[in-house]
JSON list of C-alpha atoms and ligand atoms in Angstrom, two decimals:
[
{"chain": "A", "resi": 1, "resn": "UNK", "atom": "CA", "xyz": [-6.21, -9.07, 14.38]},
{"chain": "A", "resi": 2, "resn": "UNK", "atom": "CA", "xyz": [-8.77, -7.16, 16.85]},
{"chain": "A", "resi": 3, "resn": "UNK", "atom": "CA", "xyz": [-12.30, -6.80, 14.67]},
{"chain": "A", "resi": 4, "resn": "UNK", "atom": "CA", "xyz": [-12.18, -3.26, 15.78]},
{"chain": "A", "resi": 5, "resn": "UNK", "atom": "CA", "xyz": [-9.34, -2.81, 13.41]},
{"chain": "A", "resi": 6, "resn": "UNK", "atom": "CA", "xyz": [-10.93, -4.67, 10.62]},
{"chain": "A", "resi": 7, "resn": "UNK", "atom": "CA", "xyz": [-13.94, -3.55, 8.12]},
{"chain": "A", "resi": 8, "resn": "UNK", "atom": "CA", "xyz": [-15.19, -6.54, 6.74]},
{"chain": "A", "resi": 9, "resn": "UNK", "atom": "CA", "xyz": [-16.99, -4.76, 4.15]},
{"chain": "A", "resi": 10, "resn": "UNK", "atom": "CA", "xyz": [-13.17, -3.58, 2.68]},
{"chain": "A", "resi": 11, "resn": "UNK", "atom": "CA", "xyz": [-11.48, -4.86, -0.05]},
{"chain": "A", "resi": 12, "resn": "UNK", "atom": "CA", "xyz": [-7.92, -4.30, 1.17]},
{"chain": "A", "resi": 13, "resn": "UNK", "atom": "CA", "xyz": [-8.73, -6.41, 5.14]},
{"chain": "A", "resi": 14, "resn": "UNK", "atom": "CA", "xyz": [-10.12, -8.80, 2.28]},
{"chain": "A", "resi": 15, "resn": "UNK", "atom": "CA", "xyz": [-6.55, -9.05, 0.60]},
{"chain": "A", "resi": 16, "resn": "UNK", "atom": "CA", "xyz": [-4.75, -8.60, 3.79]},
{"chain": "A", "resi": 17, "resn": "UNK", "atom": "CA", "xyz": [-6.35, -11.42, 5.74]},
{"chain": "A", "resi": 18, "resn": "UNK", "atom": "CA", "xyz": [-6.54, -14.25, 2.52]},
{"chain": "A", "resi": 19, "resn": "UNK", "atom": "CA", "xyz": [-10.25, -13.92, 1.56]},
{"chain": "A", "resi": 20, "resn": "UNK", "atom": "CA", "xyz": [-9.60, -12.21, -1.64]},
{"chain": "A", "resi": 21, "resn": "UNK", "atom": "CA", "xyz": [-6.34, -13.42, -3.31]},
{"chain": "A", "resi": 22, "resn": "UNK", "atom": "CA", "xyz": [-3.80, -11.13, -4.39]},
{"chain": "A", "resi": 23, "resn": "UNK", "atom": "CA", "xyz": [0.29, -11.33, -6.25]},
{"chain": "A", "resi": 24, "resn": "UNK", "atom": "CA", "xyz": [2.03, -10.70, -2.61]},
{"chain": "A", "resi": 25, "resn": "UNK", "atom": "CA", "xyz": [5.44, -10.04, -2.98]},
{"chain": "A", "resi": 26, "resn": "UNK", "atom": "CA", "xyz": [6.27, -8.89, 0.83]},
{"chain": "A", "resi": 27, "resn": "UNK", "atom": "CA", "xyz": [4.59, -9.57, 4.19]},
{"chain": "A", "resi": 28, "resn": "UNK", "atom": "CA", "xyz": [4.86, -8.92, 7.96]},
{"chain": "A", "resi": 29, "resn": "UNK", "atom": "CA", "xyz": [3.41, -9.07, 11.04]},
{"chain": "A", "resi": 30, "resn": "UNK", "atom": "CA", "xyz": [1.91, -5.60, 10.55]},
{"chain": "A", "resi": 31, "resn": "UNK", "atom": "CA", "xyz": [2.11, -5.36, 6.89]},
{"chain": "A", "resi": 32, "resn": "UNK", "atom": "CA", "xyz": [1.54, -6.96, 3.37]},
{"chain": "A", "resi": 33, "resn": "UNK", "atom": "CA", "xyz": [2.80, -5.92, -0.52]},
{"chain": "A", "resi": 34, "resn": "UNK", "atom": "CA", "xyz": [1.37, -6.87, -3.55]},
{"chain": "A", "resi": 35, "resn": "UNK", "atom": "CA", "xyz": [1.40, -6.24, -6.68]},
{"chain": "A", "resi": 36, "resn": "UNK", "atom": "CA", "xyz": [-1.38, -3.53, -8.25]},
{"chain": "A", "resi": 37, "resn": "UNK", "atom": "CA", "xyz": [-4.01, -5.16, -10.46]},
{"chain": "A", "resi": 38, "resn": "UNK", "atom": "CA", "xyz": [-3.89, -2.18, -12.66]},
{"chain": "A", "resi": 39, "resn": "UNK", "atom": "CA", "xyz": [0.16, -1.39, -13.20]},
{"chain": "A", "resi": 40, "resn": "UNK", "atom": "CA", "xyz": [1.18, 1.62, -13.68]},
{"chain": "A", "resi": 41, "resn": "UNK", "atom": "CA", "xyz": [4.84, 1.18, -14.00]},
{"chain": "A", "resi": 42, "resn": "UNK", "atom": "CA", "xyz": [6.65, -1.77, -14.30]},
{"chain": "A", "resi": 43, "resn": "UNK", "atom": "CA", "xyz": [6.85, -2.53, -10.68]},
{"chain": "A", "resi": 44, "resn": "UNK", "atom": "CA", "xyz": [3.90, -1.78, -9.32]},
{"chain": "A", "resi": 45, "resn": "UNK", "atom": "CA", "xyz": [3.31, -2.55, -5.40]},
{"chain": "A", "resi": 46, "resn": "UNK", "atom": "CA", "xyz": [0.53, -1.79, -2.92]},
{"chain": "A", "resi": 47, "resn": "UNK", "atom": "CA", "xyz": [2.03, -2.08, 0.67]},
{"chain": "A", "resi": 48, "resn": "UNK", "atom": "CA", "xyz": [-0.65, -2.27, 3.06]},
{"chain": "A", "resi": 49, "resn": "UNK", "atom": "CA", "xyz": [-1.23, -1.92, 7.09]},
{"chain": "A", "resi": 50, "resn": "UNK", "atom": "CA", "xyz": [-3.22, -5.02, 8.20]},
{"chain": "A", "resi": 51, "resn": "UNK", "atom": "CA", "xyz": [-5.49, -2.69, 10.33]},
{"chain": "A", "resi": 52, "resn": "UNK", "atom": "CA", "xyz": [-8.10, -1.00, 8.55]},
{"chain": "A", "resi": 53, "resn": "UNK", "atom": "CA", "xyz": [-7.26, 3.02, 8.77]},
{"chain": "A", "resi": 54, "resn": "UNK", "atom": "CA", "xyz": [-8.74, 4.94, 5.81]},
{"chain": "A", "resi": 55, "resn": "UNK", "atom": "CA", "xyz": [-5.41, 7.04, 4.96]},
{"chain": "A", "resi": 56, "resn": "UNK", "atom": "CA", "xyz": [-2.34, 7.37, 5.71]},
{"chain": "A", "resi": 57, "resn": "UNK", "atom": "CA", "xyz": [-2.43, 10.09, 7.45]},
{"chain": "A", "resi": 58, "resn": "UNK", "atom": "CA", "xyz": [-4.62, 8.18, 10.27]},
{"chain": "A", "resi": 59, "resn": "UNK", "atom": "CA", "xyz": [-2.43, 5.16, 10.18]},
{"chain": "A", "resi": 60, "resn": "UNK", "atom": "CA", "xyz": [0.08, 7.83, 11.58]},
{"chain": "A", "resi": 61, "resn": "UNK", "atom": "CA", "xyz": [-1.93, 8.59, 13.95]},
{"chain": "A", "resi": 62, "resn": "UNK", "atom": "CA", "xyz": [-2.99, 5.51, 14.93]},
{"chain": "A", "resi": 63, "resn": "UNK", "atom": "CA", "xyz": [0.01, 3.14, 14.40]},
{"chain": "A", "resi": 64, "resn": "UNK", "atom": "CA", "xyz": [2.96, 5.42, 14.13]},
{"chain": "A", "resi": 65, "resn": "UNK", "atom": "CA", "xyz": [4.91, 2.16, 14.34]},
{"chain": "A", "resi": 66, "resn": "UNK", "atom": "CA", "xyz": [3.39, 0.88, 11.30]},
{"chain": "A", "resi": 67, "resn": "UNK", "atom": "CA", "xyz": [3.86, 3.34, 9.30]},
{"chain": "A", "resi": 68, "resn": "UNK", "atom": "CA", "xyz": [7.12, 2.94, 9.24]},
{"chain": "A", "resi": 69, "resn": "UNK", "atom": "CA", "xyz": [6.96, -0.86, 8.58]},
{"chain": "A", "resi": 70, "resn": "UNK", "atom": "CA", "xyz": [4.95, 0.56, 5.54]},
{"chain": "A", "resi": 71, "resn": "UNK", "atom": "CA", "xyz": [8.15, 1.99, 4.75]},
{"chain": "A", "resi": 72, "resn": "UNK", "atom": "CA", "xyz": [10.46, -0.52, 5.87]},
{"chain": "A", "resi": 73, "resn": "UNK", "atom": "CA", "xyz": [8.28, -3.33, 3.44]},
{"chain": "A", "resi": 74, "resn": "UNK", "atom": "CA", "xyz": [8.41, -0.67, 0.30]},
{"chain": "A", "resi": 75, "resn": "UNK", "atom": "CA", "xyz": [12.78, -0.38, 0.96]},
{"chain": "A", "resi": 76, "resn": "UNK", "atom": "CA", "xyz": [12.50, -4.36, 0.78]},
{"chain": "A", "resi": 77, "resn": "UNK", "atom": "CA", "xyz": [10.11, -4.40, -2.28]},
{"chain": "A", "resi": 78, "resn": "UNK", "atom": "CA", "xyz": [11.91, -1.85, -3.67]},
{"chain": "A", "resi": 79, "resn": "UNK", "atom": "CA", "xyz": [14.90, -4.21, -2.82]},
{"chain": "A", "resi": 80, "resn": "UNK", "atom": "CA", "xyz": [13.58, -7.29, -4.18]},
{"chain": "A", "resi": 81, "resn": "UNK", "atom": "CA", "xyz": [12.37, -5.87, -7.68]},
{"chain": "A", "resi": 82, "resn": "UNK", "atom": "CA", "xyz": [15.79, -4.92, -8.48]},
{"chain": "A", "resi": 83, "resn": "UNK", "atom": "CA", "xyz": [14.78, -0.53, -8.21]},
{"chain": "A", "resi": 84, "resn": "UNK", "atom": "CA", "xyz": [18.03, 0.56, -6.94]},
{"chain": "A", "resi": 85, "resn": "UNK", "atom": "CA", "xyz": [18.45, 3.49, -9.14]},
{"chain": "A", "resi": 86, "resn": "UNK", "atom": "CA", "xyz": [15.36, 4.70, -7.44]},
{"chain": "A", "resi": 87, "resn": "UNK", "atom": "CA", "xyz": [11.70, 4.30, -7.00]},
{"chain": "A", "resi": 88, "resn": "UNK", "atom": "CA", "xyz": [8.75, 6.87, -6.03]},
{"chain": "A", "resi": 89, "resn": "UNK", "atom": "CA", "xyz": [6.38, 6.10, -3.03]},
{"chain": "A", "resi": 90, "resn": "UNK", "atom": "CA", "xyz": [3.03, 7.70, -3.12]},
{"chain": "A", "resi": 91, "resn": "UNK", "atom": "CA", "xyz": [-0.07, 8.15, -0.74]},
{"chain": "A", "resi": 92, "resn": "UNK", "atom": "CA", "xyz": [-3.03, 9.41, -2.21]},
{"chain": "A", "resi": 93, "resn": "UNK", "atom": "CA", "xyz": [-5.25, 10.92, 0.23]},
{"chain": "A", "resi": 94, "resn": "UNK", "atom": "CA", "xyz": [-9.24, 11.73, -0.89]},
{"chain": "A", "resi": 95, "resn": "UNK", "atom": "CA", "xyz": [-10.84, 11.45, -3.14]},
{"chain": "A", "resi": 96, "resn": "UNK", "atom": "CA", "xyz": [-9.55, 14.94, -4.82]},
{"chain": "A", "resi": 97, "resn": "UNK", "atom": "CA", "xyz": [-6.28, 12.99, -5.08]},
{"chain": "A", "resi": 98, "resn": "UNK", "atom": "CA", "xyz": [-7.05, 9.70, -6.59]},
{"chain": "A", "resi": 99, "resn": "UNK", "atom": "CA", "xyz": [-7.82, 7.61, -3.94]},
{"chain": "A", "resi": 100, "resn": "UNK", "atom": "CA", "xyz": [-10.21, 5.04, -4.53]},
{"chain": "A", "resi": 101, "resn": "UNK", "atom": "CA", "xyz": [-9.38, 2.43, -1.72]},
{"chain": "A", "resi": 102, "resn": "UNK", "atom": "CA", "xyz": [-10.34, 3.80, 1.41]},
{"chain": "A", "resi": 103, "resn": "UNK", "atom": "CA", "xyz": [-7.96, 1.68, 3.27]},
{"chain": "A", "resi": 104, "resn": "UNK", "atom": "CA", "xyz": [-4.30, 3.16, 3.63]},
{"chain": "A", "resi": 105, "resn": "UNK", "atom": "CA", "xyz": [-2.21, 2.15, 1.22]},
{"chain": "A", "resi": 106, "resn": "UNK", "atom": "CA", "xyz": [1.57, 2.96, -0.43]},
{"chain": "A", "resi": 107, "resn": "UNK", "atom": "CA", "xyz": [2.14, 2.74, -4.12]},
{"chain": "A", "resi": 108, "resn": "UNK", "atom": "CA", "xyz": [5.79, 1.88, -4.74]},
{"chain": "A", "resi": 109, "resn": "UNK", "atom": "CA", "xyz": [6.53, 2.49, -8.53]},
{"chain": "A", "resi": 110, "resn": "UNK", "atom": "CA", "xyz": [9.56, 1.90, -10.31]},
{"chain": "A", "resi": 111, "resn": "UNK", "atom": "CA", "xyz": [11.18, 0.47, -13.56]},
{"chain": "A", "resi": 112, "resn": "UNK", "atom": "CA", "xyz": [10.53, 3.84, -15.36]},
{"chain": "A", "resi": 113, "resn": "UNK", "atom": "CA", "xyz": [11.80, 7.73, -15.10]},
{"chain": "A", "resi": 114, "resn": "UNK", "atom": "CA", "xyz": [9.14, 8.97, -13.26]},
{"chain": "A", "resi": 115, "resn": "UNK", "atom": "CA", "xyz": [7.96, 12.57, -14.50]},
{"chain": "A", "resi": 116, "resn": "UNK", "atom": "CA", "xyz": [7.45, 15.47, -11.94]},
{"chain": "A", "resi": 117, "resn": "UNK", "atom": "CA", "xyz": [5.01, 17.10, -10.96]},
{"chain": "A", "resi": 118, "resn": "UNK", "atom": "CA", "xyz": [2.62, 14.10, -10.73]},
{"chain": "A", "resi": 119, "resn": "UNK", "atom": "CA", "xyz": [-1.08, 14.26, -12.85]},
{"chain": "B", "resi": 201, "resn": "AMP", "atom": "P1", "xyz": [-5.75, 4.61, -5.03]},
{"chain": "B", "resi": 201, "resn": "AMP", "atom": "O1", "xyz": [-6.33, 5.14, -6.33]},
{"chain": "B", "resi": 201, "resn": "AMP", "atom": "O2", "xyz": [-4.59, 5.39, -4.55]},
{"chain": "B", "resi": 201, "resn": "AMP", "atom": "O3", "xyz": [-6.83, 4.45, -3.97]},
{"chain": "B", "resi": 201, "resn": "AMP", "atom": "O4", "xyz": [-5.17, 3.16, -5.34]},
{"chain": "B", "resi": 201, "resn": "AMP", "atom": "C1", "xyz": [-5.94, 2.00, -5.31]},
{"chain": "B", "resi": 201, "resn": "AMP", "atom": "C2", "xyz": [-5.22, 1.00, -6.16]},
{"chain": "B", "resi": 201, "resn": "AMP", "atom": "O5", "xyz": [-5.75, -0.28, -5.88]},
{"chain": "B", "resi": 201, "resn": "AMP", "atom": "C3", "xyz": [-5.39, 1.23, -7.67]},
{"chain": "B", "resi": 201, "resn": "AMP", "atom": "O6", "xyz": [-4.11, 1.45, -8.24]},
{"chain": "B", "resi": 201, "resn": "AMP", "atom": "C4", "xyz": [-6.02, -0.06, -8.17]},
{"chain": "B", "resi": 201, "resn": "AMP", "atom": "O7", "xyz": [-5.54, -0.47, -9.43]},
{"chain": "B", "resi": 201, "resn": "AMP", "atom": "C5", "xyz": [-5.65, -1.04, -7.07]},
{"chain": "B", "resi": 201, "resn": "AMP", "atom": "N1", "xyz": [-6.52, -2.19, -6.89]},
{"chain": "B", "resi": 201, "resn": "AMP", "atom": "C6", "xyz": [-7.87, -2.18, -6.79]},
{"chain": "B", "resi": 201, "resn": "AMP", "atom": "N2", "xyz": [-8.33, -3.41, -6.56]},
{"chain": "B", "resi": 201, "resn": "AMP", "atom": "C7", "xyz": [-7.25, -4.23, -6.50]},
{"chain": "B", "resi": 201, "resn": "AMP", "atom": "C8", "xyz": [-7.06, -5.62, -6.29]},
{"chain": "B", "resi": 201, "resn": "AMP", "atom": "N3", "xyz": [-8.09, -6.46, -6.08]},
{"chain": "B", "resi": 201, "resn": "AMP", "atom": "N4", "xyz": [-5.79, -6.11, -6.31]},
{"chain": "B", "resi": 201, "resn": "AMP", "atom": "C9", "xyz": [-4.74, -5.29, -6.53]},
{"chain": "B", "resi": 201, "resn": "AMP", "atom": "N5", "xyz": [-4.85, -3.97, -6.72]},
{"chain": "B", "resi": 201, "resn": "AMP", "atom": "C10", "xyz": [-6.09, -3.44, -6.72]}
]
């Protein structure tokens, strides 16, 4: 990975490149899932880019590509954890939102009815 698209002061390039350990469940050459530290559902699964962008929105922009391996690595999660009756993918984005990890990131939750709207 280029050090351009790492921050080493970020907890998520920590997870993503081994020097913080995490549960991962899923990982790919652009990509890597594991489970939340904090569940809020039964499954609970933080898909990450391995390049440091600080939404999702900028991954887009940046990595188009990735973001749909994002996707593609939450449909095998999502797979793997036995959701097939459904699952709900989420991006917060700012602060305003929830997001606390500035480091782009996809909650996959499942195992539960999910209400709607969202908190
Ligand atoms: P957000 O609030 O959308 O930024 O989500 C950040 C998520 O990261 C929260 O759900 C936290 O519980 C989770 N989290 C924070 N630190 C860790 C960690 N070391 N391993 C796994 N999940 C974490």
């Amino acid at each position: 990975m280029p050090d351009d698209k790492i921050d080493p002061d970020c907890l998520f390039c920590k997870i993503a490149s081994g020097v913080i350990p995490a549960d991962i469940v899923h990982e790919s050459g652009t990509t890597v899932a594991f489970r939340d530290l904090a569940p809020q559902a039964p499954t609970h699964v933080l898909v990450i880019p391995r390049s440091h962008y600080p939404n999702a929105a900028e991954l887009a922009q940046g990595e188009p590509d990735t973001m749909v391996a994002l996707i593609d690595s939450a449909r095998e999660v999502a797979a793997s954890e036995g959701l097939e009756d459904g699952y709900r993918m989420v991006f917060n984005t700012g602060a305003v939102a929830h997001q606390t990890v500035f480091h782009a990131h996809l909650h996959v939750l499942g195992g539960r009815p999910m209400g709607w709207p969202p908190g």
